[in-house]
Coordinates of N, CA and C in Angstrom, one line a residue:
Chain A
S1292 N -14.3 3.3 0.3 CA -13.0 2.9 0.5 C -12.3 3.6 1.7
A1293 N -11.4 3.1 2.4 CA -10.8 3.8 3.7 C -9.5 4.2 3.2
V1294 N -9.2 5.4 3.6 CA -7.8 6.1 3.2 C -6.9 5.8 4.4
I1295 N -5.8 5.1 4.3 CA -4.7 4.6 5.3 C -3.3 5.4 5.0
S1296 N -2.7 5.9 6.0 CA -1.6 6.2 6.0 C -0.4 5.4 6.8
Q1297 N 0.6 5.4 6.5 CA 1.5 4.7 7.3 C 3.0 5.6 7.4
K1298 N 3.6 5.5 8.3 CA 5.0 6.1 8.8 C 5.7 5.1 9.5
P1299 N 7.1 5.2 9.1 CA 7.5 6.0 8.3 C 7.4 5.1 6.8
S1300 N 7.6 5.9 5.7 CA 7.3 5.2 4.5 C 8.7 4.3 4.2
R1301 N 9.7 4.5 4.6 CA 11.0 3.8 4.4 C 12.0 3.9 5.5
D1302 N 12.4 3.0 5.9 CA 13.6 3.3 6.7 C 15.0 2.4 6.4
I1303 N 16.1 2.6 6.9 CA 17.2 1.8 6.9 C 17.8 1.8 8.4
C1304 N 17.8 0.2 9.0 CA 18.3 0.2 10.4 C 19.3 -0.7 10.6
Q1305 N 20.1 -0.3 11.7 CA 21.0 -1.3 12.2 C 20.7 -2.8 12.6
R1306 N 21.2 -3.5 12.5 CA 20.8 -4.9 13.2 C 20.8 -4.9 14.7
G1307 N 19.9 -5.4 15.4 CA 19.7 -5.3 16.8 C 18.8 -4.2 17.4
T1308 N 18.6 -3.2 16.4 CA 17.6 -2.0 16.8 C 16.1 -2.5 16.5
S1309 N 15.3 -1.6 17.0 CA 13.9 -1.9 16.9 C 13.4 -0.7 16.2
L1310 N 12.1 -0.8 15.1 CA 11.5 0.0 14.5 C 10.1 0.0 14.8
T1311 N 9.4 1.3 15.0 CA 7.7 1.0 15.3 C 7.3 1.8 14.1
I1312 N 6.3 0.9 13.6 CA 5.7 1.6 12.1 C 4.2 1.9 12.6
Q1313 N 3.8 3.0 12.1 CA 2.6 3.8 12.7 C 1.5 3.4 11.3
C1314 N 0.1 3.2 11.7 CA -0.9 2.8 10.8 C -2.1 3.7 11.1
Q1315 N -2.5 4.6 10.3 CA -3.8 5.7 10.7 C -4.7 5.4 9.6
V1316 N -5.9 5.3 10.0 CA -6.9 5.1 9.2 C -8.1 6.5 9.3
D1317 N -8.5 6.6 8.1 CA -9.8 8.0 8.3 C -11.0 7.5 8.7
S1318 N -11.1 6.0 9.1 CA -12.4 5.8 9.6 C -12.1 4.9 10.8
Q1319 N -13.2 4.7 11.9 CA -13.2 3.7 12.7 C -13.3 2.2 12.0
V1320 N -12.6 1.5 12.5 CA -12.6 0.0 12.1 C -12.2 -0.9 13.2
T1321 N -12.8 -2.2 13.1 CA -12.9 -2.9 14.3 C -11.4 -3.8 14.3
M1322 N -11.3 -4.3 13.0 CA -9.8 -5.0 12.8 C -8.8 -4.1 12.0
M1323 N -7.7 -4.4 12.4 CA -6.4 -3.8 11.2 C -5.6 -5.1 11.2
F1324 N -5.0 -5.4 10.2 CA -4.2 -6.3 9.8 C -2.9 -6.0 9.6
W1325 N -1.7 -6.6 10.0 CA -0.5 -6.3 9.7 C 0.1 -7.4 8.7
Y1326 N 0.6 -7.1 7.5 CA 1.3 -8.2 6.7 C 2.7 -7.8 6.3
R1327 N 3.4 -8.7 6.1 CA 4.9 -8.7 5.6 C 4.9 -9.2 4.3
Q1328 N 5.5 -8.4 3.2 CA 5.8 -8.9 2.2 C 7.2 -8.8 1.8
Q1329 N 8.2 -10.1 1.5 CA 9.4 -9.9 1.4 C 9.7 -9.7 -0.1
P1330 N 10.7 -9.3 -0.6 CA 11.0 -9.1 -1.9 C 10.4 -10.3 -3.0
G1331 N 9.7 -9.9 -4.0 CA 9.4 -10.7 -4.9 C 8.2 -11.9 -4.4
Q1332 N 7.9 -11.6 -3.4 CA 6.9 -12.8 -2.6 C 5.7 -12.1 -2.4
S1333 N 4.6 -13.0 -2.2 CA 3.3 -12.3 -1.6 C 3.3 -11.9 -0.2
L1334 N 2.0 -11.8 0.0 CA 1.8 -11.1 1.7 C 1.5 -12.3 2.6
T1335 N 2.1 -12.3 3.4 CA 2.2 -12.9 4.9 C 1.5 -12.2 6.0
L1336 N 0.3 -12.8 6.4 CA -0.3 -12.1 7.7 C 0.6 -12.3 8.9
I1337 N 1.2 -11.1 9.5 CA 1.5 -11.3 10.8 C 0.8 -11.4 12.0
A1338 N -0.6 -10.6 12.1 CA -1.2 -10.6 13.1 C -2.3 -9.6 12.8
T1339 N -3.5 -9.9 13.5 CA -4.8 -9.2 13.6 C -4.7 -8.4 14.8
A1340 N -5.0 -7.0 14.5 CA -5.0 -6.0 15.8 C -6.4 -5.6 16.0
N1341 N -6.7 -6.1 17.1 CA -8.3 -5.5 17.5 C -8.3 -4.7 18.7
Q1342 N -9.1 -3.6 18.7 CA -9.0 -2.5 19.5 C -9.4 -3.3 20.9
G1343 N -8.8 -3.1 22.0 CA -9.3 -3.5 23.2 C -8.9 -4.8 23.6
S1344 N -8.4 -5.5 22.9 CA -7.9 -6.7 23.2 C -6.6 -7.1 22.5
E1345 N -5.8 -8.3 23.0 CA -4.5 -8.4 22.4 C -4.7 -8.9 21.0
A1346 N -3.7 -8.7 20.4 CA -3.5 -8.9 18.8 C -3.4 -10.6 18.7
T1347 N -3.7 -11.0 17.6 CA -3.9 -12.3 17.2 C -2.9 -12.7 16.4
Y1348 N -1.7 -13.5 16.7 CA -0.6 -13.7 15.9 C -0.6 -14.8 15.1
E1349 N -0.2 -14.9 13.8 CA 0.0 -16.2 12.9 C 1.2 -16.9 13.5
S1350 N 1.0 -18.3 12.8 CA 1.9 -19.3 13.1 C 3.2 -18.6 12.5
G1351 N 4.4 -18.6 13.4 CA 5.7 -18.1 13.0 C 6.0 -16.8 13.5
F1352 N 5.0 -16.1 14.1 CA 5.1 -14.7 14.6 C 4.7 -14.8 16.0
V1353 N 5.5 -13.7 16.8 CA 5.5 -13.7 18.2 C 5.4 -12.5 18.7
I1354 N 4.9 -12.3 19.5 CA 4.7 -11.0 20.2 C 5.8 -10.2 20.5
D1355 N 6.8 -11.1 21.3 CA 8.2 -10.4 21.7 C 8.8 -9.8 20.5
K1356 N 8.5 -10.4 19.4 CA 9.1 -10.1 18.0 C 8.6 -8.9 17.4
F1357 N 7.0 -9.0 17.4 CA 6.5 -7.9 16.7 C 5.3 -7.6 17.6
P1358 N 5.7 -6.8 18.5 CA 4.6 -6.4 19.6 C 3.8 -5.2 18.8
I1359 N 2.4 -5.2 19.2 CA 1.3 -4.5 18.4 C 0.7 -3.6 19.2
S1360 N 0.5 -2.3 19.2 CA -0.5 -1.6 20.0 C -1.7 -1.3 19.1
R1361 N -3.0 -1.1 19.9 CA -4.2 -0.8 19.2 C -5.1 0.2 20.0
P1362 N -4.4 1.4 20.3 CA -5.0 2.3 21.3 C -6.3 2.7 21.0
N1363 N -6.8 2.8 19.8 CA -8.3 3.3 19.5 C -8.4 2.7 18.1
L1364 N -9.7 3.1 17.5 CA -10.2 2.5 16.4 C -9.8 3.0 15.1
T1365 N -8.7 3.8 15.4 CA -8.2 4.5 14.0 C -6.8 4.3 14.0
F1366 N -6.0 3.6 14.9 CA -4.7 3.9 14.8 C -4.0 2.7 15.3
S1367 N -3.1 2.2 14.9 CA -2.2 0.9 15.3 C -0.7 1.2 15.1
T1368 N 0.1 0.4 15.9 CA 1.5 0.3 15.6 C 1.9 -1.0 15.7
L1369 N 3.0 -1.3 14.7 CA 3.8 -2.6 14.6 C 5.2 -2.3 15.1
T1370 N 5.7 -3.0 15.9 CA 7.1 -2.8 16.5 C 7.9 -4.0 15.6
V1371 N 9.1 -3.9 15.1 CA 9.8 -4.9 14.6 C 11.1 -4.9 15.7
S1372 N 11.2 -5.8 16.6 CA 12.2 -5.7 17.5 C 13.4 -6.5 17.4
N1373 N 14.4 -6.0 17.8 CA 15.8 -6.7 17.6 C 16.2 -7.4 16.1
M1374 N 16.2 -6.2 15.3 CA 16.1 -6.6 13.9 C 17.3 -7.3 13.4
S1375 N 17.0 -8.1 12.3 CA 18.1 -8.8 11.7 C 18.0 -8.6 10.2
P1376 N 18.8 -9.0 9.4 CA 18.8 -8.4 7.8 C 17.5 -9.3 7.3
E1377 N 17.2 -10.4 7.9 CA 15.9 -11.1 7.5 C 14.9 -10.5 7.6
D1378 N 14.6 -9.5 8.4 CA 13.5 -8.6 8.7 C 13.4 -7.7 7.6
S1379 N 14.3 -7.6 6.5 CA 14.2 -6.6 5.6 C 13.0 -7.0 4.7
S1380 N 12.2 -6.2 4.4 CA 10.8 -6.4 4.1 C 9.7 -5.0 4.1
I1381 N 8.8 -5.3 3.2 CA 7.7 -4.4 3.1 C 6.5 -4.7 4.2
Y1382 N 6.4 -3.9 5.2 CA 5.3 -3.9 6.2 C 4.0 -3.2 5.7
L1383 N 2.8 -4.0 5.7 CA 1.9 -3.4 5.3 C 0.3 -3.5 6.3
C1384 N -0.2 -2.5 6.6 CA -1.3 -2.4 7.3 C -2.6 -2.5 6.2
S1385 N -3.7 -3.1 6.6 CA -4.7 -3.2 6.0 C -6.1 -3.2 6.6
V1386 N -7.1 -2.7 6.4 CA -8.3 -2.8 6.9 C -9.4 -3.7 6.1
P1387 N -10.5 -4.2 6.9 CA -11.6 -4.4 5.9 C -12.5 -3.3 5.4
G1388 N -12.9 -3.6 4.1 CA -13.9 -2.5 3.5 C -15.4 -2.5 4.1
A1389 N -15.9 -1.3 3.9 CA -17.4 -1.2 4.3 C -18.3 -1.8 3.3
G1390 N -17.5 -2.4 2.1 CA -18.7 -2.6 1.0 C -19.2 -4.0 1.3
D1391 N -19.8 -4.6 0.0 CA -20.3 -5.7 -0.1 C -19.4 -7.0 0.0
Y1392 N -18.0 -6.7 -0.4 CA -17.3 -8.0 -0.5 C -16.1 -8.1 0.6
N1393 N -16.0 -7.3 1.5 CA -15.2 -7.6 2.8 C -13.8 -7.6 2.1
E1394 N -13.6 -6.9 1.1 CA -12.4 -6.5 0.5 C -11.3 -5.8 1.4
Q1395 N -10.0 -6.1 1.3 CA -9.2 -5.2 2.3 C -8.7 -4.3 1.4
F1396 N -8.3 -3.1 2.3 CA -7.6 -1.8 1.9 C -6.3 -1.6 2.4
F1397 N -5.4 -1.2 1.6 CA -3.9 -1.2 2.2 C -3.4 0.2 2.5
G1398 N -2.8 0.3 3.3 CA -1.9 1.3 3.4 C -0.6 1.3 2.4
P1399 N 0.2 2.3 2.2 CA 1.2 2.3 1.1 C 2.4 1.6 1.7
G1400 N 2.4 1.0 2.9 CA 3.7 0.3 3.0 C 4.9 1.1 3.5
T1401 N 5.6 0.2 4.3 CA 6.9 0.8 5.1 C 7.9 -0.1 4.5
R1402 N 8.9 0.3 3.9 CA 9.9 -0.4 3.2 C 11.3 -0.3 4.2
L1403 N 11.4 -1.5 4.8 CA 12.4 -1.5 5.7 C 13.6 -2.3 5.3
T1404 N 15.0 -1.8 5.4 CA 16.0 -2.3 5.2 C 17.0 -2.5 6.4
V1405 N 17.4 -3.7 6.6 CA 18.0 -4.0 7.9 C 19.7 -4.3 7.6
L1406 N 20.6 -3.4 7.9 CA 21.9 -3.7 7.6 C 22.7 -4.7 8.6
Chain B
G538 N -3.0 -29.0 3.9 CA -2.7 -27.6 4.0 C -3.2 -26.7 2.9
Q539 N -3.1 -25.5 3.1 CA -4.0 -24.6 2.3 C -2.9 -24.0 1.3
N540 N -3.2 -24.0 0.0 CA -2.4 -23.5 -1.1 C -3.2 -22.8 -2.3
I541 N -2.3 -21.9 -2.7 CA -2.8 -21.1 -4.0 C -1.8 -21.2 -4.9
D542 N -2.2 -21.5 -6.3 CA -0.9 -21.6 -7.2 C -1.5 -20.4 -8.4
Q543 N -0.4 -19.7 -8.8 CA -0.7 -18.9 -9.9 C 0.7 -18.8 -10.7
P544 N 0.8 -18.6 -12.0 CA 1.9 -18.4 -12.8 C 2.9 -17.6 -12.3
T545 N 4.2 -17.6 -12.2 CA 5.2 -16.6 -11.7 C 4.9 -15.4 -12.6
E546 N 5.2 -15.5 -13.8 CA 5.4 -14.4 -14.8 C 4.5 -14.7 -16.0
M547 N 4.0 -13.5 -16.4 CA 3.6 -14.0 -17.8 C 3.7 -12.6 -18.8
T548 N 3.9 -12.6 -20.0 CA 4.3 -11.5 -21.0 C 3.1 -11.5 -21.9
A549 N 2.6 -10.3 -22.1 CA 1.6 -10.0 -23.4 C 1.9 -8.8 -23.9
T550 N 1.2 -8.6 -25.1 CA 1.4 -7.5 -26.1 C 0.4 -6.3 -25.8
E551 N 0.8 -5.3 -25.8 CA -0.1 -3.9 -25.8 C -1.5 -4.2 -26.6
G552 N -2.4 -3.9 -26.3 CA -3.7 -4.3 -27.2 C -4.3 -5.7 -27.1
A553 N -3.4 -6.6 -26.8 CA -3.8 -7.9 -26.7 C -4.9 -8.2 -25.4
I554 N -5.1 -9.5 -25.2 CA -5.7 -10.2 -24.0 C -4.8 -11.3 -23.3
V555 N -5.0 -11.2 -21.9 CA -4.4 -12.1 -21.3 C -5.2 -12.6 -20.3
Q556 N -5.0 -14.1 -19.9 CA -5.7 -14.6 -18.8 C -4.7 -15.3 -18.1
I557 N -4.8 -14.8 -16.6 CA -4.1 -15.2 -15.5 C -5.0 -16.2 -14.5
N558 N -4.4 -17.5 -14.6 CA -5.1 -18.5 -13.8 C -4.5 -18.6 -12.2
C559 N -5.6 -19.0 -11.7 CA -5.4 -19.4 -10.1 C -6.0 -20.5 -9.9
T560 N -5.3 -21.4 -9.1 CA -5.8 -22.7 -8.7 C -5.8 -22.7 -7.2
Y561 N -6.8 -23.2 -6.3 CA -6.4 -23.2 -4.9 C -7.3 -24.5 -4.1
Q562 N -6.4 -24.7 -2.9 CA -7.0 -25.7 -2.1 C -7.2 -25.1 -0.5
T563 N -8.0 -24.8 -0.1 CA -8.4 -24.1 1.2 C -9.2 -24.8 1.9
S564 N -9.2 -24.6 3.1 CA -10.2 -24.8 4.3 C -11.4 -24.0 4.4
G565 N -12.2 -24.6 3.5 CA -13.5 -23.7 3.3 C -13.3 -22.7 2.2
F566 N -14.5 -22.0 1.9 CA -14.3 -21.1 0.7 C -15.4 -19.9 1.1
N567 N -15.0 -18.6 1.3 CA -15.7 -17.7 1.4 C -15.6 -16.3 0.5
G568 N -15.3 -16.7 -0.9 CA -14.8 -15.9 -1.7 C -13.4 -15.7 -2.3
L569 N -13.4 -15.5 -3.4 CA -12.0 -15.4 -4.1 C -11.7 -13.7 -4.5
F570 N -10.5 -13.4 -4.2 CA -10.0 -11.7 -4.5 C -9.2 -11.9 -5.4
W571 N -8.9 -10.8 -6.6 CA -8.0 -10.4 -7.3 C -7.6 -9.1 -7.1
Y572 N -6.3 -8.8 -6.7 CA -5.5 -7.7 -6.4 C -4.5 -7.4 -7.4
Q573 N -4.5 -6.0 -7.7 CA -3.4 -5.6 -8.7 C -2.4 -4.9 -7.9
Q574 N -1.1 -5.0 -8.0 CA 0.0 -4.3 -7.1 C 1.0 -3.9 -8.4
H575 N 1.3 -2.6 -8.4 CA 2.3 -2.0 -9.1 C 3.6 -2.0 -8.2
A576 N 4.8 -2.1 -8.9 CA 5.9 -2.4 -8.2 C 6.4 -1.0 -7.3
G577 N 6.6 -1.4 -6.0 CA 6.9 -0.6 -5.2 C 5.3 0.0 -4.2
E578 N 4.4 -0.2 -4.8 CA 3.1 0.3 -4.4 C 2.3 -1.0 -3.4
A579 N 1.1 -0.6 -2.8 CA 0.2 -1.4 -2.1 C -0.5 -1.9 -3.0
P580 N -1.2 -3.1 -2.6 CA -2.1 -3.8 -3.7 C -3.6 -3.1 -3.5
T581 N -4.2 -3.1 -4.9 CA -5.5 -2.7 -4.6 C -6.4 -3.3 -5.2
F582 N -7.6 -3.4 -4.8 CA -8.7 -4.5 -5.0 C -9.2 -4.4 -6.5
L583 N -9.2 -5.4 -7.2 CA -9.9 -5.3 -8.5 C -11.0 -6.2 -8.6
S584 N -11.4 -7.3 -8.0 CA -12.5 -7.9 -8.3 C -12.6 -9.2 -7.0
Y585 N -13.7 -9.5 -7.2 CA -14.6 -10.5 -6.1 C -15.4 -11.5 -6.7
N586 N -15.1 -12.7 -6.6 CA -16.0 -14.0 -6.9 C -16.4 -14.9 -5.5
V587 N -17.7 -15.1 -5.5 CA -18.1 -16.2 -4.6 C -19.0 -17.3 -5.0
L588 N -19.6 -16.7 -6.4 CA -20.5 -17.7 -6.9 C -19.8 -18.1 -8.3
D589 N -20.0 -19.2 -8.7 CA -19.5 -19.7 -10.1 C -20.0 -18.6 -11.1
G590 N -19.1 -18.5 -11.9 CA -19.5 -17.7 -13.3 C -18.4 -16.6 -13.5
L591 N -18.8 -15.4 -14.2 CA -18.0 -14.6 -14.8 C -18.4 -13.2 -14.2
E592 N -17.4 -12.5 -13.9 CA -17.8 -11.1 -13.2 C -17.1 -10.1 -14.2
E593 N -17.7 -9.2 -14.6 CA -17.0 -8.3 -15.6 C -17.1 -6.7 -15.2
K594 N -15.8 -6.2 -15.2 CA -15.9 -4.8 -14.8 C -14.8 -4.2 -15.8
G595 N -15.3 -3.5 -16.8 CA -14.7 -3.0 -17.8 C -13.8 -3.6 -18.3
R596 N -12.4 -3.4 -18.6 CA -11.5 -4.3 -19.4 C -11.2 -5.4 -18.6
F597 N -11.4 -5.5 -17.3 CA -11.3 -6.8 -16.4 C -12.4 -7.8 -16.1
S598 N -12.2 -9.2 -16.1 CA -13.2 -9.9 -15.7 C -12.5 -10.9 -15.0
S599 N -13.4 -11.5 -14.1 CA -13.0 -12.6 -13.0 C -13.8 -13.7 -13.2
F600 N -13.2 -14.9 -13.6 CA -14.4 -16.1 -13.4 C -14.0 -17.1 -12.3
L601 N -15.0 -17.8 -11.8 CA -14.8 -18.5 -10.9 C -15.4 -20.1 -11.1
S602 N -14.7 -21.1 -10.8 CA -15.4 -22.5 -10.5 C -15.1 -23.0 -9.3
R603 N -16.0 -23.1 -8.4 CA -15.8 -23.6 -7.1 C -15.5 -25.3 -7.0
S604 N -16.2 -25.8 -8.0 CA -15.9 -27.4 -7.9 C -14.8 -27.7 -8.5
K605 N -14.0 -26.9 -9.2 CA -12.7 -27.2 -9.8 C -11.4 -26.5 -9.0
G606 N -12.0 -25.4 -8.1 CA -11.0 -24.8 -7.2 C -10.1 -24.0 -8.2
Y607 N -11.0 -23.3 -8.8 CA -10.1 -22.4 -10.0 C -10.8 -21.1 -10.4
S608 N -9.8 -20.3 -10.7 CA -10.2 -18.9 -11.2 C -9.3 -18.2 -12.3
Y609 N -9.9 -17.5 -12.9 CA -8.8 -16.8 -13.8 C -9.5 -15.2 -13.7
L610 N -8.3 -14.3 -14.1 CA -8.4 -13.0 -14.4 C -8.0 -12.7 -15.8
L611 N -9.0 -12.0 -16.6 CA -9.2 -11.9 -18.0 C -8.9 -10.1 -18.1
L612 N -7.8 -9.9 -18.8 CA -7.7 -8.3 -19.0 C -7.7 -8.1 -20.5
K613 N -8.4 -7.4 -20.8 CA -8.6 -7.0 -22.4 C -8.0 -5.7 -22.8
E614 N -7.7 -5.6 -23.9 CA -7.2 -4.5 -24.4 C -6.0 -4.0 -23.5
L615 N -5.1 -4.6 -23.6 CA -3.9 -4.4 -22.6 C -3.3 -3.1 -22.8
Q616 N -2.9 -2.3 -21.7 CA -2.4 -1.0 -21.8 C -0.8 -1.2 -21.1
M617 N -0.2 -0.4 -21.4 CA 1.2 -0.5 -20.6 C 1.1 -0.2 -19.2
K618 N 0.2 0.6 -18.8 CA -0.2 0.6 -17.5 C -0.6 -0.4 -16.5
D619 N -1.0 -1.7 -17.4 CA -1.4 -2.8 -16.8 C -0.1 -3.8 -16.3
S620 N 1.0 -3.1 -16.7 CA 2.2 -4.1 -16.2 C 2.3 -4.0 -14.6
A621 N 2.2 -5.0 -13.9 CA 2.0 -5.1 -12.5 C 2.1 -6.8 -12.1
S622 N 2.0 -6.8 -10.7 CA 1.8 -8.1 -10.2 C 0.3 -8.3 -9.8
Y623 N -0.4 -9.4 -10.3 CA -1.7 -9.7 -9.7 C -1.8 -10.9 -9.0
L624 N -2.5 -10.4 -7.6 CA -2.5 -11.4 -6.7 C -3.8 -12.1 -6.5
C625 N -3.8 -13.5 -6.7 CA -5.0 -14.1 -6.1 C -5.2 -14.4 -4.6
A626 N -6.4 -14.3 -4.0 CA -6.4 -14.5 -2.6 C -7.7 -15.0 -2.3
V627 N -7.9 -16.2 -1.5 CA -9.0 -16.8 -0.9 C -9.5 -16.8 0.4
M628 N -10.5 -16.2 0.7 CA -11.1 -16.3 2.1 C -11.5 -17.3 2.6
D629 N -10.9 -18.0 3.7 CA -11.2 -19.2 3.8 C -12.2 -19.3 4.9
S630 N -12.6 -20.7 5.6 CA -13.9 -20.6 6.4 C -13.7 -19.8 7.7
N631 N -12.5 -19.3 8.1 CA -12.3 -18.5 9.3 C -12.2 -17.0 8.8
Y632 N -12.6 -16.7 7.4 CA -12.6 -15.4 7.3 C -11.1 -15.0 7.0
Q633 N -10.2 -15.7 7.0 CA -8.8 -15.2 6.7 C -8.4 -15.5 5.4
L634 N -7.6 -14.3 4.9 CA -7.2 -14.5 3.3 C -5.9 -15.1 3.2
I635 N -6.1 -16.0 2.3 CA -4.9 -17.0 1.8 C -4.4 -16.4 0.7
W636 N -3.2 -15.8 0.4 CA -2.5 -15.2 -0.8 C -1.9 -16.1 -1.5
G637 N -1.9 -15.9 -2.9 CA -1.0 -16.5 -3.6 C 0.0 -15.7 -3.9
A638 N 1.3 -16.3 -4.8 CA 2.5 -15.5 -4.6 C 2.5 -14.3 -5.9
G639 N 1.3 -14.3 -6.5 CA 1.3 -13.2 -7.3 C 1.6 -13.7 -8.9
T640 N 1.3 -13.1 -9.8 CA 1.8 -13.4 -11.2 C 2.3 -11.9 -11.6
K641 N 3.6 -11.9 -12.1 CA 4.1 -10.6 -12.7 C 3.8 -10.6 -14.2
L642 N 3.1 -9.5 -14.5 CA 2.6 -9.4 -15.9 C 3.4 -8.3 -16.5
I643 N 4.2 -8.5 -17.5 CA 4.9 -7.8 -18.5 C 4.4 -7.6 -19.8
I644 N 4.0 -6.4 -20.0 CA 3.2 -5.6 -21.3 C 4.5 -5.2 -22.1
K645 N 4.5 -5.7 -23.4 CA 5.5 -5.3 -24.3 C 4.7 -4.3 -25.5
P646 N 5.4 -3.4 -25.9 CA 4.7 -2.6 -26.9 C 4.5 -3.3 -28.3

């Protein structure tokens, strides 16, 4: 299994500002996924970050709002731009496992509160 | 559209057995996953089914019927630490995970 760390673990931000979340993996992976989990709800995929190419965004998510960087095979960032209270959520990065099941391993998450 | 249904919440007693059901309608099927998520923590992988039948892993078992679009997670000898949300997720024909809303399991002594 992969070991994944995220920074920051939590933050409280003002409306209209931006926050960049970092995700570091202890091994090289081709794909990294960014999810949002709003309170009491399940996971929603924001985008897939591939090294060396533009991220692929899911319906309802756009690059201007959630720009992603993927400078190498072990690191990615997600920026939540021009934040509003509706962006308050847990943001999780995940990577596919190297085992037989293609299961995903998740980072500990970043708990974001926007005032 | 793609849809995964699971009960919102279930309650069970310590030492007992509980079955959490999941039904799905997806564009293609490349496997079904169960994850456990404790409050405030990240989801952790529990089980994977791609063929019909039962997969057993210690106190946890997972069953799949592809023809019925149905799976269940069976937890035996429940412990207080099993109190968590259990997420069902299906990998569709594009190898994308479609997630259910999760079932919050409450264990009472």
